[in-house]
Short mmCIF file of C-alpha atoms in Angstrom, two decimals:
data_model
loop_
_atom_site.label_atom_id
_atom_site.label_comp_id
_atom_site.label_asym_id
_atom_site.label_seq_id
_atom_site.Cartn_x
_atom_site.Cartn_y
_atom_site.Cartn_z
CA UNK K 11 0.00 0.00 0.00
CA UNK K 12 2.35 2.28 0.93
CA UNK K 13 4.25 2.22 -2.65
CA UNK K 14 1.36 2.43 -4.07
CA UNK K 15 0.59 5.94 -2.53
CA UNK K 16 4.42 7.31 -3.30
CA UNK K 17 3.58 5.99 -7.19
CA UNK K 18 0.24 7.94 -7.07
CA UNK K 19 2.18 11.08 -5.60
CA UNK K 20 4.52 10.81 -8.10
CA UNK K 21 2.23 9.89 -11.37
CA UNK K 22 0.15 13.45 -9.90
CA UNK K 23 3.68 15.48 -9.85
CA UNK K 24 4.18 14.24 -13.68
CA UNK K 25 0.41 15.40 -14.54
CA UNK K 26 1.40 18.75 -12.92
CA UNK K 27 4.56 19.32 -14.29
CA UNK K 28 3.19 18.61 -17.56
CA UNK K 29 0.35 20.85 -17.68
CA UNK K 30 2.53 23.40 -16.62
CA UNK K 31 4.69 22.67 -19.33
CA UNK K 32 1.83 22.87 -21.60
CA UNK K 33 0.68 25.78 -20.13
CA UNK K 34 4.33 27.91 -20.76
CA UNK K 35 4.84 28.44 -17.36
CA UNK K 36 4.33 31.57 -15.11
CA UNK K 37 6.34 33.50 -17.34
CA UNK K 38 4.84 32.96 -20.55
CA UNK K 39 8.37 33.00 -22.68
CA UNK K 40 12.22 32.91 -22.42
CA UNK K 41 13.27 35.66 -20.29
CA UNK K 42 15.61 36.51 -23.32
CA UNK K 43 12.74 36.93 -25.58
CA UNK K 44 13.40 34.25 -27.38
CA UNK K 45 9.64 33.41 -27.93
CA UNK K 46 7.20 34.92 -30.41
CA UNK K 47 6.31 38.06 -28.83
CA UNK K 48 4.77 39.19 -25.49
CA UNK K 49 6.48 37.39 -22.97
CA UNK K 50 7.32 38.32 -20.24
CA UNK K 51 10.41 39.96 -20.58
CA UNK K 52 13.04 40.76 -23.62
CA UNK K 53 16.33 41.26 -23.12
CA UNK K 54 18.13 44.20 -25.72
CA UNK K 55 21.71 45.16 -25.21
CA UNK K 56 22.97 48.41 -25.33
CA UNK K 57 25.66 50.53 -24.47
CA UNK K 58 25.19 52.56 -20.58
CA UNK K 59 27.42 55.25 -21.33
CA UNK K 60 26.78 57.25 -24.86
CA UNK K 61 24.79 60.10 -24.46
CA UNK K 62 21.76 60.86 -27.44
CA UNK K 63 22.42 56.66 -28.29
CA UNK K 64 22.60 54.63 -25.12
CA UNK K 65 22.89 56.15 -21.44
CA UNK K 66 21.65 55.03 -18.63
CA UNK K 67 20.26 58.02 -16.70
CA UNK K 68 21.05 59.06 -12.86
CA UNK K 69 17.50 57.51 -11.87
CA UNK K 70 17.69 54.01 -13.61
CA UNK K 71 16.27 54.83 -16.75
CA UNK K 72 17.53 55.00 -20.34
CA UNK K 73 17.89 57.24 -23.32
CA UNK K 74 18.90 58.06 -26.83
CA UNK K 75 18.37 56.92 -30.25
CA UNK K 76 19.13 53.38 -29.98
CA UNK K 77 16.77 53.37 -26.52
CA UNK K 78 13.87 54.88 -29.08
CA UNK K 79 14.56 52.03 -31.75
CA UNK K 80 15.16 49.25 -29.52
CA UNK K 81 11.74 49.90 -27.73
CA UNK K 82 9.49 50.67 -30.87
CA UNK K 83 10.86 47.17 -32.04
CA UNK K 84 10.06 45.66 -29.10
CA UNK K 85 6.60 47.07 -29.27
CA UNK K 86 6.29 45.26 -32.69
CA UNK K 87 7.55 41.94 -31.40
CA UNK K 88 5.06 42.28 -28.82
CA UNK K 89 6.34 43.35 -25.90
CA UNK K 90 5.95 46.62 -23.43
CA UNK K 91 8.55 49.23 -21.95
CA UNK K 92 8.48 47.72 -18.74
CA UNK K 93 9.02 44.48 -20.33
CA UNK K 94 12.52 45.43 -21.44
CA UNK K 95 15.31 44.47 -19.45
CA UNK K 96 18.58 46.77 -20.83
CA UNK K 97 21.44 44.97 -20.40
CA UNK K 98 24.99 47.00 -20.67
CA UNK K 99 26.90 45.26 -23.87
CA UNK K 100 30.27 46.63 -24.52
CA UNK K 101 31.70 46.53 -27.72
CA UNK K 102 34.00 43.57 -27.09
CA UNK K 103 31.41 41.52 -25.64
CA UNK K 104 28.86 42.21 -28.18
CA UNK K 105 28.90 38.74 -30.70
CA UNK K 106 29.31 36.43 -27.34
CA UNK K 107 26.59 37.69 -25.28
CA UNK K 108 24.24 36.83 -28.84
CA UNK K 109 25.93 33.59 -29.38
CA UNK K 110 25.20 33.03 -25.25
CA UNK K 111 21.89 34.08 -25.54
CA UNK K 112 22.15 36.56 -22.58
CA UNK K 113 20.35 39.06 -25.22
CA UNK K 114 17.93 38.79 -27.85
CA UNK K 115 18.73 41.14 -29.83
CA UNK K 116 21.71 44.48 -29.78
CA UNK K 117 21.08 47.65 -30.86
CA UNK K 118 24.50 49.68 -29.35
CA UNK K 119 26.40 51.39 -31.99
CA UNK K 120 26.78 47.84 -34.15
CA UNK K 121 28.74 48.71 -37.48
CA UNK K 122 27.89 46.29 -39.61
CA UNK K 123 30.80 44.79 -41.24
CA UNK K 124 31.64 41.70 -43.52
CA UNK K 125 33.88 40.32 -39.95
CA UNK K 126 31.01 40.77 -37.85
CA UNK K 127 28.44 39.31 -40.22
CA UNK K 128 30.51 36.04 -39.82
CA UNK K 129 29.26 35.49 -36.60
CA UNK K 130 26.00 37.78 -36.48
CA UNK K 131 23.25 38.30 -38.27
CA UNK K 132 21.93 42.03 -38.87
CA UNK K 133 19.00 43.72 -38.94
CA UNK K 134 19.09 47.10 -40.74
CA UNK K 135 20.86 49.41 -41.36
CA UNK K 136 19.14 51.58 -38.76
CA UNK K 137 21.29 54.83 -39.47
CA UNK K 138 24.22 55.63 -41.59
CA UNK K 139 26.94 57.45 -39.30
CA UNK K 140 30.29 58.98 -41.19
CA UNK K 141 33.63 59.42 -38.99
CA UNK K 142 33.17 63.21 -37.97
CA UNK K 143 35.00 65.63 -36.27
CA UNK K 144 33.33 67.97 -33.43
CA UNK K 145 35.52 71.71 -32.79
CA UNK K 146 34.20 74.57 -30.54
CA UNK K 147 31.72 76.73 -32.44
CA UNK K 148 33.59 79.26 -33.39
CA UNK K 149 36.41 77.48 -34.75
CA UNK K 150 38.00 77.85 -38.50
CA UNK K 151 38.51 73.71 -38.75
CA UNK K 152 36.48 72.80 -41.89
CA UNK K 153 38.02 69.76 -43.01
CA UNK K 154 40.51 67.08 -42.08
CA UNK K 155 43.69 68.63 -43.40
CA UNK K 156 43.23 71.98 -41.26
CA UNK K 157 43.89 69.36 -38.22
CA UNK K 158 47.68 69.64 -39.18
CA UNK K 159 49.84 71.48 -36.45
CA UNK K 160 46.88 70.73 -34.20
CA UNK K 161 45.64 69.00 -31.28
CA UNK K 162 43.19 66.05 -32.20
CA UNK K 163 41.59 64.17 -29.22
CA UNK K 164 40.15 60.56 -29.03
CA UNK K 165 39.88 57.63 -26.60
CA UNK K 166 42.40 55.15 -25.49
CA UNK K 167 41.67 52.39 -28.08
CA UNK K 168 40.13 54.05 -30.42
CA UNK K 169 41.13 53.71 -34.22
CA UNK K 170 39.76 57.12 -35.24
CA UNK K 171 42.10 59.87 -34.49
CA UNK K 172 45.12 57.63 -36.15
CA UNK K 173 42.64 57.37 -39.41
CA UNK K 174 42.88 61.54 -39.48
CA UNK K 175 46.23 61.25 -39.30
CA UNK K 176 47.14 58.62 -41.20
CA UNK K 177 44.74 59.63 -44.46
CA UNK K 178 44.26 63.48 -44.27
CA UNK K 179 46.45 64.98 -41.53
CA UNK K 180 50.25 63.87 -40.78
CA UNK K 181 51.23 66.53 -39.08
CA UNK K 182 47.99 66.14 -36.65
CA UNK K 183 48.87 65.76 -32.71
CA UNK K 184 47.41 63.00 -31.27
CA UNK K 185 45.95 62.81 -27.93
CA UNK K 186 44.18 60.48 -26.00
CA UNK K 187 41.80 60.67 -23.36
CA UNK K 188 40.10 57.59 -20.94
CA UNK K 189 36.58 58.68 -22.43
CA UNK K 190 34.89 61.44 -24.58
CA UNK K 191 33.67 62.82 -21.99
CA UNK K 192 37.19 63.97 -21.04
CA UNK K 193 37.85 64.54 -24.37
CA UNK K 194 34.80 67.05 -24.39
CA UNK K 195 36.46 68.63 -21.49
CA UNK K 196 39.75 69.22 -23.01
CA UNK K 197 38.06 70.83 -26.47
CA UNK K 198 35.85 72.98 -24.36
CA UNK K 199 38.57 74.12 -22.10
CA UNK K 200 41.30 74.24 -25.64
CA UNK K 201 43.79 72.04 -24.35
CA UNK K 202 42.74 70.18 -27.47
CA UNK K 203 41.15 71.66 -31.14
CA UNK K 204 38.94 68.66 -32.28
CA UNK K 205 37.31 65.37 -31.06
CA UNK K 206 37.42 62.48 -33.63
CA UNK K 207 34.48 59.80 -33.65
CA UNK K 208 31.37 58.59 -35.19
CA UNK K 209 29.11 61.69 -35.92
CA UNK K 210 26.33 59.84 -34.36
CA UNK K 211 28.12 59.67 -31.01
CA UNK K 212 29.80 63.58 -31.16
CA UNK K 213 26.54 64.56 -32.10
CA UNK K 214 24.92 62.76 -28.42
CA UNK K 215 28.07 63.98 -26.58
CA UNK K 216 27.59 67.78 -27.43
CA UNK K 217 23.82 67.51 -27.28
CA UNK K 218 24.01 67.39 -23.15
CA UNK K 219 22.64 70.27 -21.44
CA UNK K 220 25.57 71.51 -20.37
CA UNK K 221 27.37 71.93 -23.59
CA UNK K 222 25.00 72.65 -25.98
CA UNK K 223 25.54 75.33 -28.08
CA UNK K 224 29.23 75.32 -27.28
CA UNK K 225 30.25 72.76 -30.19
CA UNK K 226 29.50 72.05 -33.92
CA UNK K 227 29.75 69.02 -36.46
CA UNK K 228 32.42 69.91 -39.18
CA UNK K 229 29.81 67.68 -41.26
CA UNK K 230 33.10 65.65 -42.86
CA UNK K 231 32.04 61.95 -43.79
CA UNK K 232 35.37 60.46 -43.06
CA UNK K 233 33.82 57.21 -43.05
CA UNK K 234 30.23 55.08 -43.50
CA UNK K 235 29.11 53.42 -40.39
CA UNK K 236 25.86 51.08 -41.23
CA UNK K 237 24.71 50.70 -37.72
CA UNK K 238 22.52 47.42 -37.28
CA UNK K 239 20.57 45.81 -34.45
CA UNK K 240 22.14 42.79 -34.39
CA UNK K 241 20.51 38.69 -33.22
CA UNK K 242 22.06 35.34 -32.71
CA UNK K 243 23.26 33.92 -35.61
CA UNK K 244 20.74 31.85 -38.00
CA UNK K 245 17.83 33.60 -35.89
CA UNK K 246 15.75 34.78 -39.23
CA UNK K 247 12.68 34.93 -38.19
CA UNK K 248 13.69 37.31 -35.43
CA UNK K 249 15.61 38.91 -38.35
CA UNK K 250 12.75 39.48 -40.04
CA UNK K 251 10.10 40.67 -37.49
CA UNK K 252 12.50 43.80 -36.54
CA UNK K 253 12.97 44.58 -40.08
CA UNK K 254 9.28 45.02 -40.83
CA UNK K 255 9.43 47.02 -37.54
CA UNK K 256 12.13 49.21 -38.61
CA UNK K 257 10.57 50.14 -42.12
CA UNK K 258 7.44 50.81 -40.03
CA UNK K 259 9.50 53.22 -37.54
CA UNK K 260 10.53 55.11 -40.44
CA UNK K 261 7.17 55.26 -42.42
CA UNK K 262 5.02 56.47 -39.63
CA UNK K 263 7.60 59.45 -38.61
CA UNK K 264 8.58 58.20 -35.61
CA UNK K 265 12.29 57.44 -36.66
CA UNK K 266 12.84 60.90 -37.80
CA UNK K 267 11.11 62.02 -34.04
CA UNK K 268 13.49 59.74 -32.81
CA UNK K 269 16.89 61.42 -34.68
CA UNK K 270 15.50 65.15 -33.92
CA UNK K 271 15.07 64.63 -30.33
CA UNK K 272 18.15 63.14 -29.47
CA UNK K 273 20.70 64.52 -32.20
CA UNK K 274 18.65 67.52 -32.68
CA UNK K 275 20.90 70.51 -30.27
CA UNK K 276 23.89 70.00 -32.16
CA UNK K 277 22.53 70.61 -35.44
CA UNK K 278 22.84 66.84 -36.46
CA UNK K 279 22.74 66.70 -40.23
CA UNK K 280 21.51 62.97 -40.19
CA UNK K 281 21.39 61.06 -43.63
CA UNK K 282 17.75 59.99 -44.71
CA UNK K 283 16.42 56.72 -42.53
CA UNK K 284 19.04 53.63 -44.55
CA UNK K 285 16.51 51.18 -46.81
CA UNK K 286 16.81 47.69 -45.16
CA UNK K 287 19.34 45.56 -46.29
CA UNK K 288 21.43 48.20 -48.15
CA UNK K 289 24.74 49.05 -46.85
CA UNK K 290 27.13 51.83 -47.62
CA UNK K 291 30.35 51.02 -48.39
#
């Protein structure tokens, strides 16, 4: 009798565990979003610490461009704002926290490039970004070559500044700084003459309340920079829901909302919202 009763126990544990299987759980999906929309939560990575594109604010919350994409997709896949879970993804993280699955998707700045597509798969392009250089409004810099005999600022790691030099500048000093923000500080205080990155990114930096109207865009296209969101590899139908929800972002206005409010105090000059798929050498 008595193993009779633990075989019953167990037999109703195995109905229960079942329907709850059947059920989808509590949750109702993957906490990384990885079912068809409306689960519980999605995770998106993004970057904490670019003002206008990714920042995550003194209170908790987040803003900029890619906060405005990443949550109008979302909205498409099926899911709220307070269904969102941002999760920080720095640069050199970015293809192993997709290929973990710690994220669903990555909208942070993502080049897309023939390396990267090796090992991602990319929605977009999102926004077209050119390799810019940001001076103090009243300054005569108009294009690269005026940066010889000066002072040209960048982060530690950073590619750019060595581009300027390399291709338009020799006689350009090089400096670097731990972060743009520091850089910002050194061009507003003229230890340095310029600031060298992605347009998109000066354009968030000098957009801040407390420097706006202190720096302009030389508008230089020193580069193209196809930013994509970017999904585990081989994920296509994930793929394909955000890029039916990025041509709707940019058919019903709210991706040119998106660029004016957050690039809009520097006198952005975006380029015209990217057609899916196409990428600008």
């Amino acid at each position: 009798m008595k193993l009779r009763k633990v075989s019953a126990a167990a037999a109703t544990a195995l109905v229960l565990a079942l329907t709850a299987t059947a059920c989808g759980g509590d949750d109702g999906g993957d906490s990384n979003g990885s079912g068809s929309g409306g689960g519980n939560k999605i995770k998106i990575g993004i970057k904490y610490d670019q003002p206008g594109l990714g920042l995550k604010e003194p209170d908790g919350s987040f803003s900029g461009f890619d906060v405005d994409v990443a949550t109008y997709v979302a909205k498409e896949l099926g899911y709220k704002p307070d269904q969102i879970e941002w999760v920080e993804t720095k640069s050199a993280d970015r293809e192993n926290a997709l290929s973990r699955g710690d994220v669903k998707m990555i909208a942070a700045t993502y080049s897309i490039t023939d390396e990267r597509k090796q090992k991602v798969d990319f929605a977009g392009p999102y926004l077209l970004a050119h390799q810019d250089l940001l001076v103090k409004k009243d300054s005569d810099i108009t294009k690269a070559t005026d940066l010889n005999e000066k002072k040209l600022c960048s982060v530690a790691g950073s590619t750019s500044a060595q581009n300027v030099k390399d291709d338009f500048a020799p006689k350009a000093q090089l400096t670097q700084r731990g972060g743009y923000s520091e850089c910002l500080s050194a061009l507003q205080s003229g230890a340095v003459d310029a600031l060298t990155t992605d347009d998109s990114i000066l354009a968030g930096y000098a957009a801040q309340d407390q420097y706006k109207g202190q720096f302009k865009l030389a508008g230089l296209k020193l580069s193209n920079e196809n930013y994509g969101i970017g999904v585990k590899k081989g994920d296509t139908a994930t793929l394909n829901k955000i890029n039916t929800a990025l041509e709707k972002m940019v058919s019903d206005g709210s991706w040119e909302k998106a660029v004016k409010e957050n690039f809009g105090p520097a006198n952005y000059k975006n380029e015209p919202a990217p057609k899916i798929g196409q990428i600008v050498q």
